[in-house]
XYZ file of C-alpha atoms in Angstrom:
604
model
C 74.970 96.723 -6.610
C 72.158 97.030 -4.077
C 69.592 97.034 -6.913
C 71.056 93.836 -8.407
C 71.026 92.198 -4.982
C 67.344 93.006 -4.529
C 66.636 91.695 -8.055
C 68.458 88.411 -7.382
C 66.678 88.042 -4.031
C 63.299 88.631 -5.711
C 64.028 85.999 -8.388
C 65.231 83.571 -5.718
C 62.092 83.909 -3.587
C 59.885 83.694 -6.690
C 61.576 80.419 -7.626
C 61.104 79.119 -4.066
C 57.390 79.991 -4.147
C 56.989 78.367 -7.576
C 58.710 75.205 -6.293
C 56.393 75.108 -3.248
C 53.298 75.503 -5.450
C 54.452 72.678 -7.751
C 55.262 70.504 -4.737
C 51.852 71.103 -3.153
C 50.101 70.343 -6.448
C 52.077 67.128 -6.795
C 51.257 66.083 -3.240
C 47.582 66.846 -3.738
C 47.606 64.788 -6.920
C 49.170 61.874 -5.090
C 46.536 61.710 -2.366
C 44.540 58.512 -2.982
C 40.817 58.844 -3.587
C 38.542 57.549 -0.840
C 37.545 53.944 -1.449
C 34.141 52.489 -0.573
C 33.345 48.820 -0.167
C 30.232 46.630 -0.001
C 29.525 42.866 -0.215
C 27.401 42.044 -3.259
C 26.056 38.616 -2.312
C 24.717 37.192 0.998
C 27.637 34.740 1.307
C 30.212 37.496 0.886
C 31.871 35.738 -2.080
C 31.647 38.877 -4.230
C 33.037 42.137 -2.877
C 32.799 45.478 -4.659
C 35.144 48.404 -4.007
C 34.992 51.723 -5.835
C 36.236 55.287 -5.857
C 35.088 58.389 -7.647
C 36.841 61.036 -9.714
C 34.546 64.056 -9.954
C 36.974 66.032 -12.198
C 37.017 63.139 -14.693
C 33.361 62.166 -14.023
C 34.447 58.526 -13.724
C 33.882 55.662 -11.264
C 36.640 53.080 -10.803
C 35.364 49.628 -9.807
C 37.213 46.698 -8.300
C 35.462 43.338 -8.010
C 36.910 40.652 -5.786
C 35.580 37.247 -6.894
C 36.581 34.883 -4.098
C 35.601 31.717 -5.948
C 35.716 32.198 -9.718
C 33.861 29.605 -11.757
C 33.194 30.515 -15.404
C 32.531 34.212 -15.194
C 30.424 37.004 -13.800
C 27.849 39.580 -14.849
C 27.920 42.955 -13.078
C 25.925 46.025 -13.886
C 23.154 48.507 -13.211
C 19.466 48.826 -14.012
C 16.550 51.065 -13.090
C 15.273 48.971 -10.173
C 17.485 45.885 -10.108
C 15.961 44.036 -13.064
C 18.077 41.948 -15.429
C 15.988 43.149 -18.367
C 17.054 46.443 -19.986
C 20.250 46.354 -17.919
C 23.700 47.830 -18.536
C 26.315 45.111 -17.908
C 30.001 44.343 -17.718
C 30.486 40.637 -18.443
C 33.390 38.278 -17.809
C 32.875 34.838 -19.369
C 34.877 31.738 -20.252
C 34.504 28.603 -22.358
C 36.877 26.850 -19.966
C 40.007 27.634 -22.025
C 39.690 31.277 -23.079
C 38.179 34.174 -21.106
C 36.719 37.462 -22.327
C 35.535 40.803 -20.909
C 32.993 43.049 -22.596
C 30.427 45.819 -22.219
C 26.937 44.418 -22.888
C 23.274 45.236 -22.509
C 20.124 43.175 -22.119
C 16.890 43.750 -23.995
C 13.334 43.606 -22.638
C 13.402 39.794 -22.922
C 16.679 39.489 -21.016
C 18.759 38.532 -24.055
C 22.363 39.767 -23.885
C 23.978 41.814 -26.680
C 27.507 43.139 -27.084
C 27.459 46.946 -26.933
C 28.810 48.673 -30.010
C 30.218 51.335 -27.670
C 32.459 49.701 -25.044
C 32.194 52.016 -22.024
C 33.108 49.581 -19.256
C 36.882 49.790 -19.681
C 38.933 46.902 -18.353
C 42.028 48.118 -16.502
C 43.341 44.824 -15.185
C 42.651 41.329 -13.928
C 44.883 39.442 -11.528
C 44.649 36.303 -9.461
C 45.608 36.465 -5.781
C 45.260 34.186 -2.745
C 41.910 35.837 -1.915
C 40.526 35.358 -5.424
C 40.329 37.204 -8.741
C 40.579 40.994 -8.726
C 38.852 42.621 -11.708
C 39.495 46.353 -12.160
C 37.539 48.511 -14.619
C 36.097 51.988 -14.959
C 32.987 53.668 -16.267
C 32.078 57.307 -16.961
C 29.049 58.750 -15.153
C 27.475 59.556 -18.517
C 28.393 57.929 -21.818
C 25.621 59.294 -24.065
C 25.059 55.710 -25.178
C 21.284 54.992 -25.129
C 22.031 51.412 -24.001
C 23.984 52.601 -20.943
C 22.790 53.481 -17.444
C 23.276 57.110 -16.379
C 25.151 57.140 -13.055
C 23.727 59.993 -11.001
C 23.168 61.077 -7.404
C 20.978 58.847 -5.267
C 20.412 55.113 -5.127
C 21.960 52.792 -7.704
C 20.662 49.230 -8.103
C 23.683 47.024 -8.769
C 23.028 43.564 -10.192
C 25.260 40.506 -10.431
C 25.085 37.012 -11.893
C 27.463 34.084 -11.459
C 28.298 31.796 -14.402
C 28.621 28.251 -13.063
C 29.010 26.583 -16.483
C 31.308 27.391 -19.443
C 29.734 29.444 -22.240
C 30.996 29.769 -25.825
C 29.639 33.257 -26.481
C 27.979 36.202 -24.798
C 24.688 35.451 -26.579
C 24.712 31.912 -25.137
C 24.312 33.213 -21.566
C 20.798 32.515 -20.270
C 20.328 35.030 -17.452
C 17.184 33.290 -16.190
C 19.224 30.146 -15.456
C 22.104 31.697 -13.491
C 22.528 32.514 -9.796
C 21.907 36.246 -9.548
C 21.039 39.050 -7.138
C 21.107 42.782 -6.469
C 22.658 45.249 -4.078
C 21.677 48.883 -3.550
C 24.306 51.551 -2.928
C 24.884 55.271 -3.212
C 27.695 55.202 -5.767
C 28.344 58.948 -5.972
C 29.334 59.771 -2.414
C 29.840 63.466 -1.615
C 33.448 64.618 -1.578
C 33.385 66.182 1.889
C 36.304 67.264 4.063
C 36.218 65.359 7.358
C 36.227 67.834 10.279
C 38.799 67.516 13.051
C 37.480 65.656 16.092
C 37.931 67.103 19.619
C 40.355 65.646 22.151
C 37.614 65.095 24.763
C 35.535 62.944 22.411
C 33.965 59.813 23.899
C 32.199 56.856 22.318
C 29.052 54.918 23.119
C 27.960 51.726 21.366
C 24.272 50.909 20.945
C 24.404 47.250 19.892
C 22.193 44.190 19.733
C 23.169 41.943 22.690
C 24.467 38.801 20.951
C 21.142 37.822 19.410
C 20.464 34.898 17.093
C 19.391 36.227 13.677
C 16.011 34.607 12.861
C 16.113 32.079 10.031
C 13.826 34.086 7.727
C 14.476 36.449 4.855
C 13.525 39.742 6.562
C 13.695 40.657 10.239
C 13.464 44.010 12.009
C 15.005 43.607 15.471
C 14.372 46.115 18.281
C 16.546 46.598 21.342
C 16.058 49.177 24.103
C 19.096 50.925 25.567
C 19.370 53.503 28.316
C 21.686 56.471 28.920
C 23.333 56.692 32.367
C 21.403 58.402 35.160
C 22.147 62.138 35.216
C 23.642 62.096 31.701
C 24.263 65.767 30.850
C 23.762 67.460 27.512
C 26.335 66.400 24.914
C 26.758 66.796 21.179
C 26.911 63.798 18.856
C 29.558 64.757 16.302
C 29.966 61.488 14.390
C 28.680 57.940 14.207
C 29.621 54.765 12.359
C 28.408 51.163 12.018
C 29.740 48.319 14.141
C 29.110 45.082 12.222
C 29.778 41.648 13.681
C 32.495 39.995 11.596
C 30.977 37.578 9.097
C 27.565 39.301 9.083
C 28.466 42.145 6.704
C 26.148 40.740 4.024
C 23.208 40.215 6.425
C 23.004 43.548 8.272
C 21.052 45.662 5.784
C 20.437 48.883 7.718
C 20.254 50.208 11.289
C 18.750 53.189 13.101
C 18.987 54.588 16.632
C 15.882 56.425 17.842
C 15.467 58.554 20.958
C 12.226 58.128 22.877
C 9.720 60.834 23.743
C 10.690 62.874 26.815
C 7.070 62.983 28.022
C 7.403 59.452 29.453
C 9.459 58.911 32.613
C 10.377 55.341 31.716
C 10.251 52.792 28.921
C 10.097 49.018 29.285
C 13.104 46.881 28.418
C 12.739 44.948 25.185
C 14.942 42.803 22.984
C 13.106 41.075 20.148
C 11.464 41.384 16.710
C 9.918 44.806 16.101
C 6.704 43.238 14.757
C 6.242 40.878 17.715
C 2.995 41.042 19.682
C 5.218 40.991 22.769
C 6.745 44.381 21.888
C 5.366 47.029 24.315
C 3.226 49.673 22.596
C 5.167 52.446 24.321
C 8.166 51.720 22.080
C 6.175 53.318 19.257
C 6.972 56.656 20.930
C 10.682 56.212 20.186
C 10.807 57.941 16.782
C 13.347 60.766 17.027
C 16.224 59.687 14.758
C 19.706 60.044 16.261
C 21.584 57.947 13.717
C 20.802 55.944 10.582
C 23.065 53.693 8.535
C 22.502 51.535 5.446
C 24.755 48.997 3.731
C 27.527 50.697 1.800
C 27.406 53.890 3.878
C 30.492 55.163 5.681
C 30.842 57.089 8.937
C 28.574 60.145 9.257
C 30.198 63.426 10.373
C 28.452 66.551 11.601
C 29.773 69.914 10.362
C 32.473 71.284 12.662
C 30.183 74.095 13.825
C 27.237 71.863 14.880
C 26.358 68.709 16.796
C 23.192 66.759 17.567
C 22.198 67.319 21.198
C 21.255 64.427 23.443
C 21.116 64.120 27.210
C 20.282 66.804 29.756
C 16.935 68.396 30.679
C 14.055 67.781 28.273
C 15.824 64.818 26.665
C 14.816 61.184 27.176
C 17.402 58.732 28.532
C 15.854 55.912 26.507
C 17.034 54.835 23.048
C 15.739 52.209 20.633
C 18.054 50.376 18.236
C 16.401 48.932 15.129
C 18.374 46.519 12.932
C 17.112 45.234 9.588
C 18.515 41.790 8.796
C 18.299 40.599 5.190
C 18.845 36.822 5.231
C 17.696 35.491 1.820
C 19.622 32.237 2.210
C 17.906 31.677 5.595
C 21.086 31.004 7.567
C 20.385 29.400 10.956
C 22.069 30.035 14.291
C 24.010 33.112 13.166
C 24.767 35.297 16.200
C 24.976 39.085 15.918
C 25.964 42.072 18.038
C 25.876 44.766 15.364
C 24.887 48.331 16.097
C 26.003 51.943 15.874
C 28.902 53.656 17.627
C 28.175 57.262 18.643
C 31.009 59.750 19.031
C 30.086 62.599 21.352
C 31.587 65.474 23.284
C 30.741 67.510 26.385
C 32.332 70.549 24.737
C 29.264 71.849 22.978
C 29.720 73.244 19.500
C 28.420 76.611 18.384
C 25.072 75.282 17.150
C 22.644 72.557 18.110
C 21.698 70.641 14.971
C 18.003 70.073 14.343
C 15.878 67.670 12.317
C 12.864 68.972 10.401
C 10.173 66.943 8.610
C 9.188 68.129 5.137
C 6.614 66.668 2.757
C 3.114 65.318 3.359
C 1.205 64.924 6.605
C 0.423 61.293 7.527
C -3.221 61.420 6.522
C -5.528 59.353 4.282
C -6.706 62.440 2.364
C -3.612 62.000 0.179
C -4.169 58.825 -1.865
C -2.839 56.999 -4.928
C -5.245 55.126 -7.230
C -4.458 51.463 -7.994
C -2.701 50.450 -11.213
C -0.633 53.638 -11.494
C 2.778 53.580 -13.150
C 3.965 56.940 -11.765
C 1.498 58.896 -9.649
C 2.830 62.129 -8.137
C 2.021 63.660 -4.742
C 3.576 66.901 -3.474
C 3.987 68.304 0.030
C 4.746 71.942 0.777
C 6.642 73.910 3.388
C 5.294 77.336 2.512
C 6.837 80.803 2.590
C 4.335 81.786 5.286
C 5.662 79.102 7.637
C 9.374 79.758 7.059
C 8.782 83.518 7.335
C 7.319 82.999 10.788
C 9.517 80.201 12.123
C 13.051 80.682 10.774
C 15.632 83.161 12.112
C 16.567 86.156 9.979
C 19.967 84.615 9.198
C 18.253 81.433 8.020
C 19.308 77.826 8.525
C 21.819 75.562 6.773
C 20.771 72.059 5.648
C 23.722 69.640 5.590
C 22.089 66.210 5.367
C 18.826 64.567 4.336
C 16.964 61.277 4.696
C 14.212 60.587 2.155
C 11.366 58.294 3.158
C 8.346 56.586 1.628
C 6.760 53.184 2.077
C 6.660 50.336 -0.461
C 5.109 52.167 -3.441
C 7.703 54.998 -3.488
C 9.893 55.233 -6.616
C 11.270 58.789 -6.717
C 11.655 61.589 -4.144
C 12.937 65.134 -4.618
C 12.943 68.302 -2.487
C 13.479 71.658 -4.194
C 14.147 75.065 -2.618
C 12.056 77.870 -4.107
C 12.498 81.601 -3.458
C 10.114 84.314 -4.671
C 8.411 81.843 -7.002
C 11.615 80.622 -8.649
C 13.155 77.226 -8.051
C 16.703 77.845 -6.875
C 18.273 74.554 -5.798
C 17.683 70.835 -5.412
C 18.057 69.962 -1.734
C 18.099 66.188 -2.289
C 16.859 63.948 -5.079
C 16.719 60.216 -5.703
C 15.422 59.176 -9.116
C 15.873 55.465 -8.328
C 14.648 55.597 -4.737
C 14.028 52.325 -2.914
C 12.141 52.020 0.399
C 14.508 49.139 1.162
C 17.563 51.428 1.176
C 17.197 54.454 3.423
C 20.086 56.342 4.965
C 20.945 59.822 6.140
C 22.988 61.288 3.288
C 25.391 64.166 3.658
C 24.784 66.811 0.996
C 27.539 67.840 -1.397
C 27.095 71.433 -0.262
C 25.177 73.309 2.421
C 21.716 74.532 1.424
C 20.833 77.923 2.907
C 17.113 78.423 3.678
C 15.875 81.899 4.618
C 12.563 83.259 5.935
C 10.075 83.362 3.066
C 11.634 80.438 1.192
C 9.593 77.382 0.178
C 10.644 73.733 0.383
C 8.653 71.535 -2.001
C 8.880 67.734 -1.712
C 7.538 65.560 -4.521
C 7.138 61.776 -4.409
C 6.392 59.445 -7.308
C 4.595 56.141 -6.637
C 3.939 52.903 -8.498
C 0.785 50.940 -7.598
C 0.557 48.665 -10.649
C 0.432 45.620 -8.360
C -2.464 46.943 -6.231
C -6.192 46.531 -6.710
C -7.439 49.319 -4.443
C -6.398 52.851 -3.517
C -3.326 53.406 -1.330
C -3.971 56.074 1.293
C -1.529 58.029 3.404
C -0.777 56.742 6.890
C 1.614 54.876 9.169
C 0.935 51.330 7.926
C 3.483 49.693 5.622
C 0.797 49.303 2.897
C -0.184 52.941 3.380
C 2.102 55.685 2.082
C 4.320 58.533 3.213
C 6.266 61.283 1.478
C 8.898 62.692 3.825
C 12.285 64.330 3.786
C 13.964 64.499 7.198
C 16.420 67.370 6.749
C 19.308 67.840 9.182
C 20.248 71.463 9.673
C 21.614 74.125 12.026
C 20.970 76.192 14.060
C 18.074 74.296 15.622
C 14.777 76.192 15.650
C 11.348 75.523 17.130
C 10.121 74.416 13.697
C 10.104 70.622 13.687
C 7.477 69.831 11.057
C 6.602 71.792 7.921
C 4.187 69.686 5.857
C 0.877 69.876 4.066
C -2.162 67.914 2.878
C -5.058 68.715 0.587
C -7.914 70.619 2.219
C -10.466 68.013 3.480
C -13.402 70.094 2.275
C -12.173 70.015 -1.313
C -11.664 66.265 -1.079
C -15.292 65.934 0.053
C -16.306 67.839 -3.089
C -14.294 65.317 -5.123
C -16.272 62.407 -3.654
C -19.538 64.258 -4.407
C -18.384 64.761 -8.014
C -17.551 61.062 -8.342
C -21.085 60.305 -7.097
C -22.662 62.514 -9.749
C -20.678 61.231 -12.738
C -20.573 57.516 -11.963
C -23.295 54.916 -11.893
C -21.730 53.204 -8.887
C -22.479 55.015 -5.683
C -19.646 56.282 -3.520
C -20.758 56.833 0.044
C -19.718 60.287 1.220
C -21.583 60.077 4.490
C -19.707 61.580 7.474
C -19.736 58.248 9.305
C -17.735 56.573 6.507
C -13.972 57.011 6.816
C -11.878 58.638 4.086
C -10.068 55.350 3.307
C -13.421 53.572 2.847
C -14.562 56.310 0.482
C -11.377 55.929 -1.572
C -11.763 52.133 -1.615
C -15.265 52.489 -3.080
C -14.238 54.786 -5.961
C -14.473 53.103 -9.407
C -11.031 53.944 -10.784
C -11.815 54.872 -14.384
C -9.797 57.426 -16.335
C -12.107 60.293 -15.373
C -11.873 59.684 -11.622
C -8.081 59.333 -11.790
C -7.615 62.536 -13.794
C -9.913 64.550 -11.544
C -8.023 63.395 -8.429
C -4.712 64.410 -10.020
C -6.188 67.814 -10.879
C -7.518 68.208 -7.350
C -4.067 67.701 -5.859
C -2.615 70.135 -8.413
C -4.877 73.106 -7.643
C -6.857 72.655 -4.405
C -5.930 74.672 -1.305
C -3.901 72.927 1.370
C -3.958 72.475 5.103
C -0.511 73.552 6.390
C 1.106 71.981 9.420
C 3.688 74.494 10.644
C 4.455 72.745 13.921
C 6.705 73.194 16.922
C 8.345 70.205 18.621
C 5.367 70.122 20.982
C 3.203 69.244 17.924
C 1.411 72.592 18.352
C 1.170 74.815 15.283
C 2.724 78.240 15.190
C 0.093 80.999 15.594
C -1.682 81.857 12.377
C -4.277 80.754 9.836
C -3.161 77.487 8.272
C -6.299 76.057 6.674
C -7.295 76.549 3.021
C -3.900 78.003 2.131
C -3.168 78.586 -1.575
C -0.596 76.418 -3.292
C 2.767 78.130 -3.893
C 3.033 79.596 -7.380
C 6.199 78.600 -9.227
C 7.011 80.871 -12.176
C 10.456 79.491 -13.013
C 11.604 75.863 -12.915
C 15.119 74.523 -12.624
C 16.581 73.205 -15.859
C 16.964 69.453 -16.077
C 20.718 68.727 -16.032
C 22.022 67.644 -19.426
C 24.358 64.622 -19.220
C 27.886 65.507 -20.223
C 29.315 63.351 -23.002
C 32.917 62.781 -21.906
C 35.889 62.709 -24.231
C 37.032 59.224 -25.150
C 38.829 57.702 -22.155
C 41.074 55.565 -24.325
C 40.621 52.816 -26.882
C 37.139 51.338 -26.760
C 37.001 48.312 -29.081
C 33.584 47.133 -30.206
C 34.585 43.523 -29.519
C 35.223 41.695 -26.231
C 38.737 41.795 -24.786
C 40.591 38.494 -24.190
C 41.563 38.071 -20.524
C 44.373 35.712 -19.530
C 42.945 33.691 -16.617
C 44.237 30.275 -17.690
C 41.949 27.260 -17.774
C 38.890 27.467 -15.548
C 37.296 24.374 -14.065
C 34.265 23.535 -11.961
């Protein structure tokens, strides 16, 4: 009898455990996916919401059209063009409405896609407007479709203000249209628990009037309280003035250099001649937000230190307003809310600069479709500067100026590429944010971090050199990591002596003389180069093989001890495989014809 009792008890507890497992699985399945939202147009009449299913490799879209006329185009393209675009189209002849997956050719002519991958899930009218719900796989293996991948996505939209009788009758050059940049594939990260002693601080523009011009960068100086002790920033989020969601493009909070005892007050355009020069020493990023981004959380074991000895009390808020409709008299008090704690976490987080030094020796010839420059953080530097246990990178902010098109940083170990740290194949200098990584990247002493930038200078008539000016170029990845080390900058540039040899070679093989005299600056020498095929190819080869000058710098801008000039380029013996897009199974019926949508009669 005792054996049977034990057997029954075992079966009973097994059934209880099985029930609990099924219950937990059901609850997990019922948890709604996180939804993201962004206004598409400056007036806020079009609002996009979306969520992501990584197991299914699918994005669900919801468009709110607050004032529906005769339809809408929505889609994606390489850089926001309406030519060679992948589109979902809703159109009406006034009586009947249709939805379909379409594409545009190089002339902008629309065509119905033979493979319907934008799948309509529903359309309903509500007091706020028309809700249009549809989904799209990341990869469809349709050559006419856009591949949704990590990084920036250029979303495009067009509003149909007149009835149309067919898809082919839509003239995209005659419709009201625009673009919005977002990071569609947000990382699926668990939000850490916030401490009970957490406090908040808002760094906001003080009720300014947004200038009636398309682009404005507004600077405002703020100050921490006297005697503010060391704290950890553990989270931050945007604070947008209601009604200005479509105008506030991005914002950053910078901490000023601790070497200055005080900074002047300022509240005005960042490019104004009235802005004090000292504000240029406020460059240490504390927080950065761009349209479409959500709150930023630090890992539960780390926080960004501010306040206390060796830390400046002065902060600079920079807000980028994008006002293409040139609204007048719009007031704004947007900014960033910092969440911080006096209970310091285990690690101070640090920010390290990777990529290229800001120097004119790195240059891009004019008329280039995709010119590549690469900056190195070498094994010699990480061997010397990183702790034995290494560091963990958890976030990254990529940065170039106007010619930048792609940026990628790869971790290499013992000559073999191991992992992509961050990559953006559709990078835009007009959309920069600190992005949390999908997983921590461990970097150990002896590892190499290689940052490559691709530039387009087809619209330029002379060379673009490296530097701080907006028409000069940069190639930077600001990586956020822990624990903080003394290494603040790990970047490179071509050896100046080898560049001098390049100018001498150009002199010898070209009829036009290039002055390589010491009194002539490097930019002037580049500007005088006749950019024929030979001179372009030789410059590319120079950057591919010439020794580099390494900047392995502490926060004091002093290099770590060692020999850093004429260092050999890292040798990579094994490259990462390019990811192959996964062709998903059919997500349901995909008719090759447009789907009728019951919206009733539409009128002007």
